Coordinates of C-alpha atoms and ligand atoms in Angstrom, one line a residue:
X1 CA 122.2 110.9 96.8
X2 CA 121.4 112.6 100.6
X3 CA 125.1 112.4 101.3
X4 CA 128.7 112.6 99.3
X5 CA 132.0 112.7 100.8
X6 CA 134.6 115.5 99.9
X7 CA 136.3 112.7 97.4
X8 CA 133.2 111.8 95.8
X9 CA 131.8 115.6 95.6
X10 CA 135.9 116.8 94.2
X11 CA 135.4 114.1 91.9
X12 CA 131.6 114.9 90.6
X13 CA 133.2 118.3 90.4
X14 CA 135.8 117.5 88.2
X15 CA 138.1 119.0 91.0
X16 CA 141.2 118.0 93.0
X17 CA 139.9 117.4 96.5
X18 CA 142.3 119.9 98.3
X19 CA 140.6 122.2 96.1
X20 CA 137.3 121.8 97.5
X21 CA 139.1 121.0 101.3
X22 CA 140.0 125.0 100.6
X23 CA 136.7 125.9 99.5
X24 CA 135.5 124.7 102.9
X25 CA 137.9 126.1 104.9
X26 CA 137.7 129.5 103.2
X27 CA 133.4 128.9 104.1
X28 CA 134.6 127.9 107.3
X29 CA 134.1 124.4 106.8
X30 CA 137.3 121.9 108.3
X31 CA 137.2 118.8 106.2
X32 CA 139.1 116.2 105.4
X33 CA 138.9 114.3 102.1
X34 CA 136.9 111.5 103.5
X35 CA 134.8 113.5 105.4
X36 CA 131.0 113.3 104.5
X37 CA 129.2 116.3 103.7
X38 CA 125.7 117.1 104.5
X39 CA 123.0 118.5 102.0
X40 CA 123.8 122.4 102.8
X41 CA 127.2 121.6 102.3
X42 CA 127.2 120.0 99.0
X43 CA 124.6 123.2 97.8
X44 CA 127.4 125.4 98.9
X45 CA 130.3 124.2 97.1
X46 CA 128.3 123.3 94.4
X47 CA 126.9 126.9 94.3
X48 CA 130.4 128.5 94.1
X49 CA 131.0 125.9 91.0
X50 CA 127.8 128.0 89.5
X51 CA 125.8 124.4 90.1
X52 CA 122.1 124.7 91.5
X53 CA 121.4 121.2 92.7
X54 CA 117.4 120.3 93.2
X55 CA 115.9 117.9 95.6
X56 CA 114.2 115.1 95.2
X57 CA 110.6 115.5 96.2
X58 CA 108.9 112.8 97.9
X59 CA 105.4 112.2 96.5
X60 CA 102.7 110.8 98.7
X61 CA 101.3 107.6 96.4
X62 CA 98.7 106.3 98.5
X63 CA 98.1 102.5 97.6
X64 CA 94.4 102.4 95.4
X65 CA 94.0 99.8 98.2
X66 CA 94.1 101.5 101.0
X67 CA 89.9 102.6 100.2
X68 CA 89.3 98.9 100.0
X69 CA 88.1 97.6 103.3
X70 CA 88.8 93.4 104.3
X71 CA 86.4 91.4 103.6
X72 CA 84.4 88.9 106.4
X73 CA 85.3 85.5 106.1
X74 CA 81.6 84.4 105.7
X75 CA 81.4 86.7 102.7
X76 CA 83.5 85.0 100.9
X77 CA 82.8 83.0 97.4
X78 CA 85.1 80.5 95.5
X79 CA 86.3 82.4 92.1
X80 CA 87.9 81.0 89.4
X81 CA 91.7 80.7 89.1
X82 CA 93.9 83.4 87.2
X83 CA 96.3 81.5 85.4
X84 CA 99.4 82.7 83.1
X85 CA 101.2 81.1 80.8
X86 CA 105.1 80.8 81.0
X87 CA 108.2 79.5 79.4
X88 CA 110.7 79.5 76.9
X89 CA 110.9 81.4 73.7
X90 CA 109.0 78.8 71.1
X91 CA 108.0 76.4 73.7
X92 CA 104.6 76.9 72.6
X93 CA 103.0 79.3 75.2
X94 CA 100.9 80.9 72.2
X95 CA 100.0 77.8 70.7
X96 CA 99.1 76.5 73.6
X97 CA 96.5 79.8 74.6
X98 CA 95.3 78.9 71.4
X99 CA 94.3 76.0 72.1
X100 CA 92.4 76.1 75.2
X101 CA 90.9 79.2 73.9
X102 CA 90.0 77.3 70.5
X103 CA 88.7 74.1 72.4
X104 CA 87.0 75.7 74.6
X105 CA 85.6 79.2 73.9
X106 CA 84.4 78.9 70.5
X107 CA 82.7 75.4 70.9
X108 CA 79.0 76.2 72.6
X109 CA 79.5 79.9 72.3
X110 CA 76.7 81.2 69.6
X111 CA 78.9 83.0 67.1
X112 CA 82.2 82.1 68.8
X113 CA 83.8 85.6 67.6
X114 CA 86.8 85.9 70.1
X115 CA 87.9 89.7 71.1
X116 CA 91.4 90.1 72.3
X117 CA 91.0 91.9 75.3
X118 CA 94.5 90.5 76.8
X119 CA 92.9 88.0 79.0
X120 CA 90.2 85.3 78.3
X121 CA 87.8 82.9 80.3
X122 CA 86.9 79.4 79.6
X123 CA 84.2 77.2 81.3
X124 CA 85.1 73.1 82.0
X125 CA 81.8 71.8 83.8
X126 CA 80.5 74.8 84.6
X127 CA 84.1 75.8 86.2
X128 CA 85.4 78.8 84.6
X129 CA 89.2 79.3 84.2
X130 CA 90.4 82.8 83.5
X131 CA 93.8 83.2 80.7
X132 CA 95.8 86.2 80.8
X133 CA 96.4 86.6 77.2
X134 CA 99.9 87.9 77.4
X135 CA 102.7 85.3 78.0
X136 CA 105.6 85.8 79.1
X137 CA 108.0 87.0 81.4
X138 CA 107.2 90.6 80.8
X139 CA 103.5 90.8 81.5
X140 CA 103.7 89.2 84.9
X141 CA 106.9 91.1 86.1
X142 CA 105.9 94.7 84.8
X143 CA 102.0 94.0 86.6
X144 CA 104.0 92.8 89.9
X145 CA 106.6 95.7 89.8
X146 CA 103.5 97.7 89.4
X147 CA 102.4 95.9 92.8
X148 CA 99.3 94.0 91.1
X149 CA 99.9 90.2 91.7
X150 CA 96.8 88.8 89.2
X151 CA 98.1 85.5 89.2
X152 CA 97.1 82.6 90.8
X153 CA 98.4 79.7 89.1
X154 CA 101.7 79.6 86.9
X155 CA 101.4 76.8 83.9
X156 CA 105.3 76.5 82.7
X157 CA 105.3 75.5 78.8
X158 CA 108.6 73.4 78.6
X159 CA 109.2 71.7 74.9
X160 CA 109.7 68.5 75.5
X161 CA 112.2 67.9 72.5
X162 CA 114.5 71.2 73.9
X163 CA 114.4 70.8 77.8
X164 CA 115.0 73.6 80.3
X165 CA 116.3 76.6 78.7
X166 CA 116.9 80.3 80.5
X167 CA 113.5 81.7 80.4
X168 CA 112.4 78.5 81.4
X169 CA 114.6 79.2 84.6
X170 CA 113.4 83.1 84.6
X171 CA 109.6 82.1 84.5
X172 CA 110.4 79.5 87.7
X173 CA 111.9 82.1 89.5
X174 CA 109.2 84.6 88.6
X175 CA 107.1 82.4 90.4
X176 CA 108.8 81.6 92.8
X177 CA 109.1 85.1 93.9
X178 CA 105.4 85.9 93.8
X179 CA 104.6 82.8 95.6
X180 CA 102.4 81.2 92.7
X181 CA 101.5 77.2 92.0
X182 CA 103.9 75.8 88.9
X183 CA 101.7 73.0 86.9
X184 CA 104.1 71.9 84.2
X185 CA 102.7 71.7 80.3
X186 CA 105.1 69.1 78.8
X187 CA 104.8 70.4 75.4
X188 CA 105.6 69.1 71.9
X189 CA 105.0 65.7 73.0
X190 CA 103.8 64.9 69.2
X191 CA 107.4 65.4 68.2
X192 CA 109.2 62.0 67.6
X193 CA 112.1 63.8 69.1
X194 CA 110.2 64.6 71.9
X195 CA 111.2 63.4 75.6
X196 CA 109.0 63.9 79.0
X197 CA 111.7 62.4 80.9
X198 CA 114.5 64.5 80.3
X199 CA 112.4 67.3 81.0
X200 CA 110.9 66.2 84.3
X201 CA 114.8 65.3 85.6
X202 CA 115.9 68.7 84.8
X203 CA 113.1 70.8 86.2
X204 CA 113.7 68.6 89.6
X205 CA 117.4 70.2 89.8
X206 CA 114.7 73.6 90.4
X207 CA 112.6 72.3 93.2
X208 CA 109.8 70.6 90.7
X209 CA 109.4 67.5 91.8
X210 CA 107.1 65.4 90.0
X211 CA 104.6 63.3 92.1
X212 CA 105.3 60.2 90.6
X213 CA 109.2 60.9 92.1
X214 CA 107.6 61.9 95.5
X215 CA 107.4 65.6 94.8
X216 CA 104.0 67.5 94.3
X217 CA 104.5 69.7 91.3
X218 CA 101.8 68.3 89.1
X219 CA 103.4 67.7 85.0
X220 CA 101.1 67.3 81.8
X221 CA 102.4 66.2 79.0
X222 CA 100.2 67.7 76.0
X223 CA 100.7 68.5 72.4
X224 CA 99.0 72.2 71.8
X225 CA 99.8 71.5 68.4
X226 CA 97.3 68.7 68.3
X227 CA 95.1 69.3 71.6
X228 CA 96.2 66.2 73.5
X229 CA 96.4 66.6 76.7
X230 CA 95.1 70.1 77.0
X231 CA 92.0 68.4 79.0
X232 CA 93.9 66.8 81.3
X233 CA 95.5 70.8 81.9
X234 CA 92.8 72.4 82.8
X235 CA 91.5 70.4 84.9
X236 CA 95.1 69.8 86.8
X237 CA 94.3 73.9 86.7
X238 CA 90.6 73.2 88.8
X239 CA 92.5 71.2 91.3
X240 CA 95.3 72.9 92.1
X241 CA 92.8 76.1 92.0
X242 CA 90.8 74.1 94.8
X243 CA 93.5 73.4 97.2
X244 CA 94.6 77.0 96.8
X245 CA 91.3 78.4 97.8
X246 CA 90.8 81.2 96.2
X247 CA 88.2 83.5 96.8
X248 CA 86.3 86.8 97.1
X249 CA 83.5 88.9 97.7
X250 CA 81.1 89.3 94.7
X251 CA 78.4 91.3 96.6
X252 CA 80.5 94.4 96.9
X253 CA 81.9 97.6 95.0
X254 CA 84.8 96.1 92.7
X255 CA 89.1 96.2 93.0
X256 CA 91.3 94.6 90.2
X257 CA 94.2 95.7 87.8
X258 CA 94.6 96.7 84.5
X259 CA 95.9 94.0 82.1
X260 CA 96.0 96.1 79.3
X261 CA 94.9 99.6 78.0
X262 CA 94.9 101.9 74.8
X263 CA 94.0 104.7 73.2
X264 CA 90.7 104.3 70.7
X265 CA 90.3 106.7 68.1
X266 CA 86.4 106.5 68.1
X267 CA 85.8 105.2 71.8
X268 CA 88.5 107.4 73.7
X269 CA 90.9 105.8 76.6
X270 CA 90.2 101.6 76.5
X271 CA 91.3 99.5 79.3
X272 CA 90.7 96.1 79.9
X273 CA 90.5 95.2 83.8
X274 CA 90.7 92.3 85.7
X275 CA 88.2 92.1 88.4
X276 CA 89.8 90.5 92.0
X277 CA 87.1 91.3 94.0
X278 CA 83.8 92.3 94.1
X279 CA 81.4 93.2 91.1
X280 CA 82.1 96.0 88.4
X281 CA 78.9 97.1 87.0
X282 CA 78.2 100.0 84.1
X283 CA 77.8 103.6 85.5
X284 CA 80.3 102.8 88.5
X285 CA 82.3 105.7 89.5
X286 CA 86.0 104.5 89.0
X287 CA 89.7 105.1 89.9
X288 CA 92.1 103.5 87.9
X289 CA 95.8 104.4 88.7
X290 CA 96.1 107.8 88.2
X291 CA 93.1 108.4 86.2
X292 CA 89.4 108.2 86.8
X293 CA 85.9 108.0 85.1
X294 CA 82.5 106.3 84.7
X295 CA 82.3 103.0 83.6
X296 CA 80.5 103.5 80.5
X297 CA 80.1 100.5 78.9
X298 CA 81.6 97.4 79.1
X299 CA 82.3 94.2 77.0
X300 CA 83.8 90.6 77.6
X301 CA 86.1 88.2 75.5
X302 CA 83.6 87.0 73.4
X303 CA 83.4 90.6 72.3
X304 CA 79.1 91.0 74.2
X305 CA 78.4 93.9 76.1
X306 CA 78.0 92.9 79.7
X307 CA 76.5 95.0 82.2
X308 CA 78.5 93.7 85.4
X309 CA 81.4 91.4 85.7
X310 CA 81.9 89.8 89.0
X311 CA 85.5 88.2 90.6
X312 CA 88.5 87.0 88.4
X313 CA 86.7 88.5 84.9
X314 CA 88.2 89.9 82.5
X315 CA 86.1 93.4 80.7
X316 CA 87.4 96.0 78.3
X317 CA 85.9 99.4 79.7
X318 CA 85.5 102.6 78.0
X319 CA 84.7 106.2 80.2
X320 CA 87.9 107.2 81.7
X321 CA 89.3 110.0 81.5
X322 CA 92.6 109.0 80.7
X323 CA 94.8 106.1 79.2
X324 CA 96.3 103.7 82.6
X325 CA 99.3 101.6 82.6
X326 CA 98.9 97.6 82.8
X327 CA 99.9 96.5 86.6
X328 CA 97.8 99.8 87.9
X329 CA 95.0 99.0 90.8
X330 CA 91.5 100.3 90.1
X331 CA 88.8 100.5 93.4
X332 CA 85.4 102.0 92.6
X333 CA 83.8 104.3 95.1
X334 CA 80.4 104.7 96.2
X335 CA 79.9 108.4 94.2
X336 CA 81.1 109.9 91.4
X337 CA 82.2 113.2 93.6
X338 CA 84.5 110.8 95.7
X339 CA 85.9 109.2 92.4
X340 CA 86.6 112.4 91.3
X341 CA 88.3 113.9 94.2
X342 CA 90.5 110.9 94.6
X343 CA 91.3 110.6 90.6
X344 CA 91.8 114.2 90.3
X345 CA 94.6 114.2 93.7
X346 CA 96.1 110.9 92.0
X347 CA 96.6 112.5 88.8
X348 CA 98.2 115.4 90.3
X349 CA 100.5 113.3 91.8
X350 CA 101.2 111.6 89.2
X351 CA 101.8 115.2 86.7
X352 CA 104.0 116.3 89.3
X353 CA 105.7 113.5 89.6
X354 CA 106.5 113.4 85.9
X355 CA 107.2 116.7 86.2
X356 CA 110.0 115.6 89.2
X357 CA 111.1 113.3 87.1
X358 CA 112.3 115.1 84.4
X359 CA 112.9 117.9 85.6
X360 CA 114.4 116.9 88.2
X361 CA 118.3 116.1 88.3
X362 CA 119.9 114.1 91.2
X363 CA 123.4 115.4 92.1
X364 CA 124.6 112.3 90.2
X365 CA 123.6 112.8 86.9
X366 CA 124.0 117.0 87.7
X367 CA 127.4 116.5 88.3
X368 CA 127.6 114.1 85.4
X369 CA 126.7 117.0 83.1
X370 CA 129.2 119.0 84.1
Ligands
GDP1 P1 105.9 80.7 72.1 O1 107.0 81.5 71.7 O2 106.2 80.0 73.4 O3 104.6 81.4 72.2 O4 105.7 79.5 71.1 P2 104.7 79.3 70.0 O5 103.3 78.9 70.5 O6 104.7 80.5 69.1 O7 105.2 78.0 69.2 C1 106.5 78.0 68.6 C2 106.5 77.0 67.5 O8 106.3 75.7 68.0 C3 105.4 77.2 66.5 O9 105.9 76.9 65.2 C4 104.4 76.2 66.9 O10 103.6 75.7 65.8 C5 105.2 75.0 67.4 N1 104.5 74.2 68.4 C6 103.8 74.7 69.5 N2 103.3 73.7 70.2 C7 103.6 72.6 69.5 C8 103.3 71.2 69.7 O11 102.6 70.8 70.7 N3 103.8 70.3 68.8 C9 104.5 70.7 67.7 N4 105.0 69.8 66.9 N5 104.8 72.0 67.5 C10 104.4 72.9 68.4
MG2 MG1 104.3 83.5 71.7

């Protein structure tokens, strides 16, 4: 609140407004009760009420990505596709990770032990595909609140024996928003009760035309239960992740995102990152979100210890200093003195910040208190 009118400050007050009017006049103040009062003002009264009221202040939060240069066009390289999975409550979204993962990570993969690390790759003639491991709505929204987008393609799990239902609606608007590709996993369709139609008719009343209708939102019907179709998804996942072009620059220091991160007993502060450019290698000097460190050793989603990870993979790190949030940015730098300097001023923003924050009472909730 910068500004409150005599009305709105009488009433934060718990006073009649001619009350305060005569507070004014007697500081030499003429008001009248709609009359807006300035910061000083409101500190005055508020100070003759025996009320101290703090300011907000403003911290500086430099964007991670403002240290990350643009890349030239002609050192750019085709990456795989970061794909999320969306829907309804039950539609199958885990099932359906399951699957892919089961198909096509454990087959050809000597030992096949899968690590959850929040986000896994698969490989479809020598094309990899990269999962986030955490569906839903909350995943993607927190990570893009936190200003990471790390998707590139949306696939929206819709049962195909319960139709469009709200989340369904949530996750098309989620995607919507960030300006990501809907394919559409008709789901269930092993159910006798299940019907592809139905569902295709009511996601057109949301803009998803099928092709066969004229409209160029690409549908699969498949049954994660049983594996059909799931083939047929991923690579409907290849081509839209063609036309969309993705790439990046493998031959340079890495930026990505957190997806997730925790606190090991044994191995201290664990984070698994997603790389969106460039190459993470061990020993890099890192700033992740408000914390920093030394990539110290790093393992993929099969659970092996890699020593670099290049554009759209996912690695769980260990060497930071402290515990980041999913959503935040990471950019390494070319030293570990730089890393440091930046990490350290980041996490002093970000103490004092917290310390803003609760400390910190805006005249609303002051007054509230009252
Ligand atoms: P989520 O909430 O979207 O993650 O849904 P789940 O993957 O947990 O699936 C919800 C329920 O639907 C579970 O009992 C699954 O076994 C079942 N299910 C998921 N996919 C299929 C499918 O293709 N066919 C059938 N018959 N059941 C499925
Ligand atoms: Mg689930």
């Amino acid at each position: 609140t910068e500004s409150l009118t005599v009305a709105e400050l009488a009433k934060k007050l718990n006073r009649e407004p001619s009350e305060i009017i005569k507070k004014l006049f007697l500081l030499g103040v003429v008001a009248t009760i709609n009359q807006q009062l300035d910061k000083d003002a409101i500190e005055l009264i508020a100070s003759e009420y025996g009320v101290k009221v703090e300011e907000e202040v403003v911290i500086d939060q430099t964007d991670l990505e403002t240290y990350f240069t643009e890349d030239r066009e002609e050192d750019l390289e085709v990456r795989p596709p970061v794909v999320t999975i969306m829907g309804h409550v039950d539609h199958g979204k885990t099932t359906t990770l399951d699957s892919i993962r089961h198909t096509k990570v454990t087959a050809g993969e000597a030992g096949g032990i899968t690590q959850h690390i929040g986000a896994y790759q698969v490989k479809i003639d020598g094309k990899k595909i990269t999962f986030l491991d955490t569906p839903g709505h909350e995943a993607f929204t927190t990570m893009r609140a936190r200003g990471a987008q790390v998707t590139d393609i949306t696939v929206l799990v819709v049962a195909a024996d319960d139709g469009v239902k709200p989340q369904t609606v949530e996750a098309i608007n989620h995607a919507k928003a960030a300006d990501v590709p809907i394919i559409v996993a008709v789901n269930k369709i092993d159910k006798p009760t299940a019907n592809p139609e139905r569902v295709m008719q009511e996601l057109t009343e949301y803009g998803l035309i099928p092709e066969d209708w004229g409209g160029d939102t690409i549908y699969v019907p498949i049954s994660a239960l049983t594996g059909e179709g799931i083939d047929n998804l991923l690579e409907m996942i290849l081509l839209v992740s063609e036309v969309e072009e993705l790439k990046a620059n493998p031959n340079r220091r890495a930026l990505g995102s957190v997806i997730e991160a925790r606190l090991d007993k044994g191995r201290g502060p664990v984070a698994t990152l997603l790389v969106q450019n460039g190459t993470l290698h061990v020993g890099d000097p890192i700033v992740v979100g408000h914390t920093y460190g030394r990539v110290r050793a790093m393992v993929n989603d099969l659970g092996r210890r890699v020593k670099e990870a290049g554009p759209s993979t996912p690695v769980e790190i260990t060497g930071l200093n402290d515990v980041p949030e999913a959503g935040d940015r990471f950019v390494v730098f070319e030293d570990e003195k730089t890393a440091r300097q930046i990490g350290e001023a980041r996490k002093q923003q970000a103490v004092q910040a917290h310390r803003n924050e609760t400390a910190r009472i805006s005249l609303d909730t002051l007054f509230e208190q009252l």
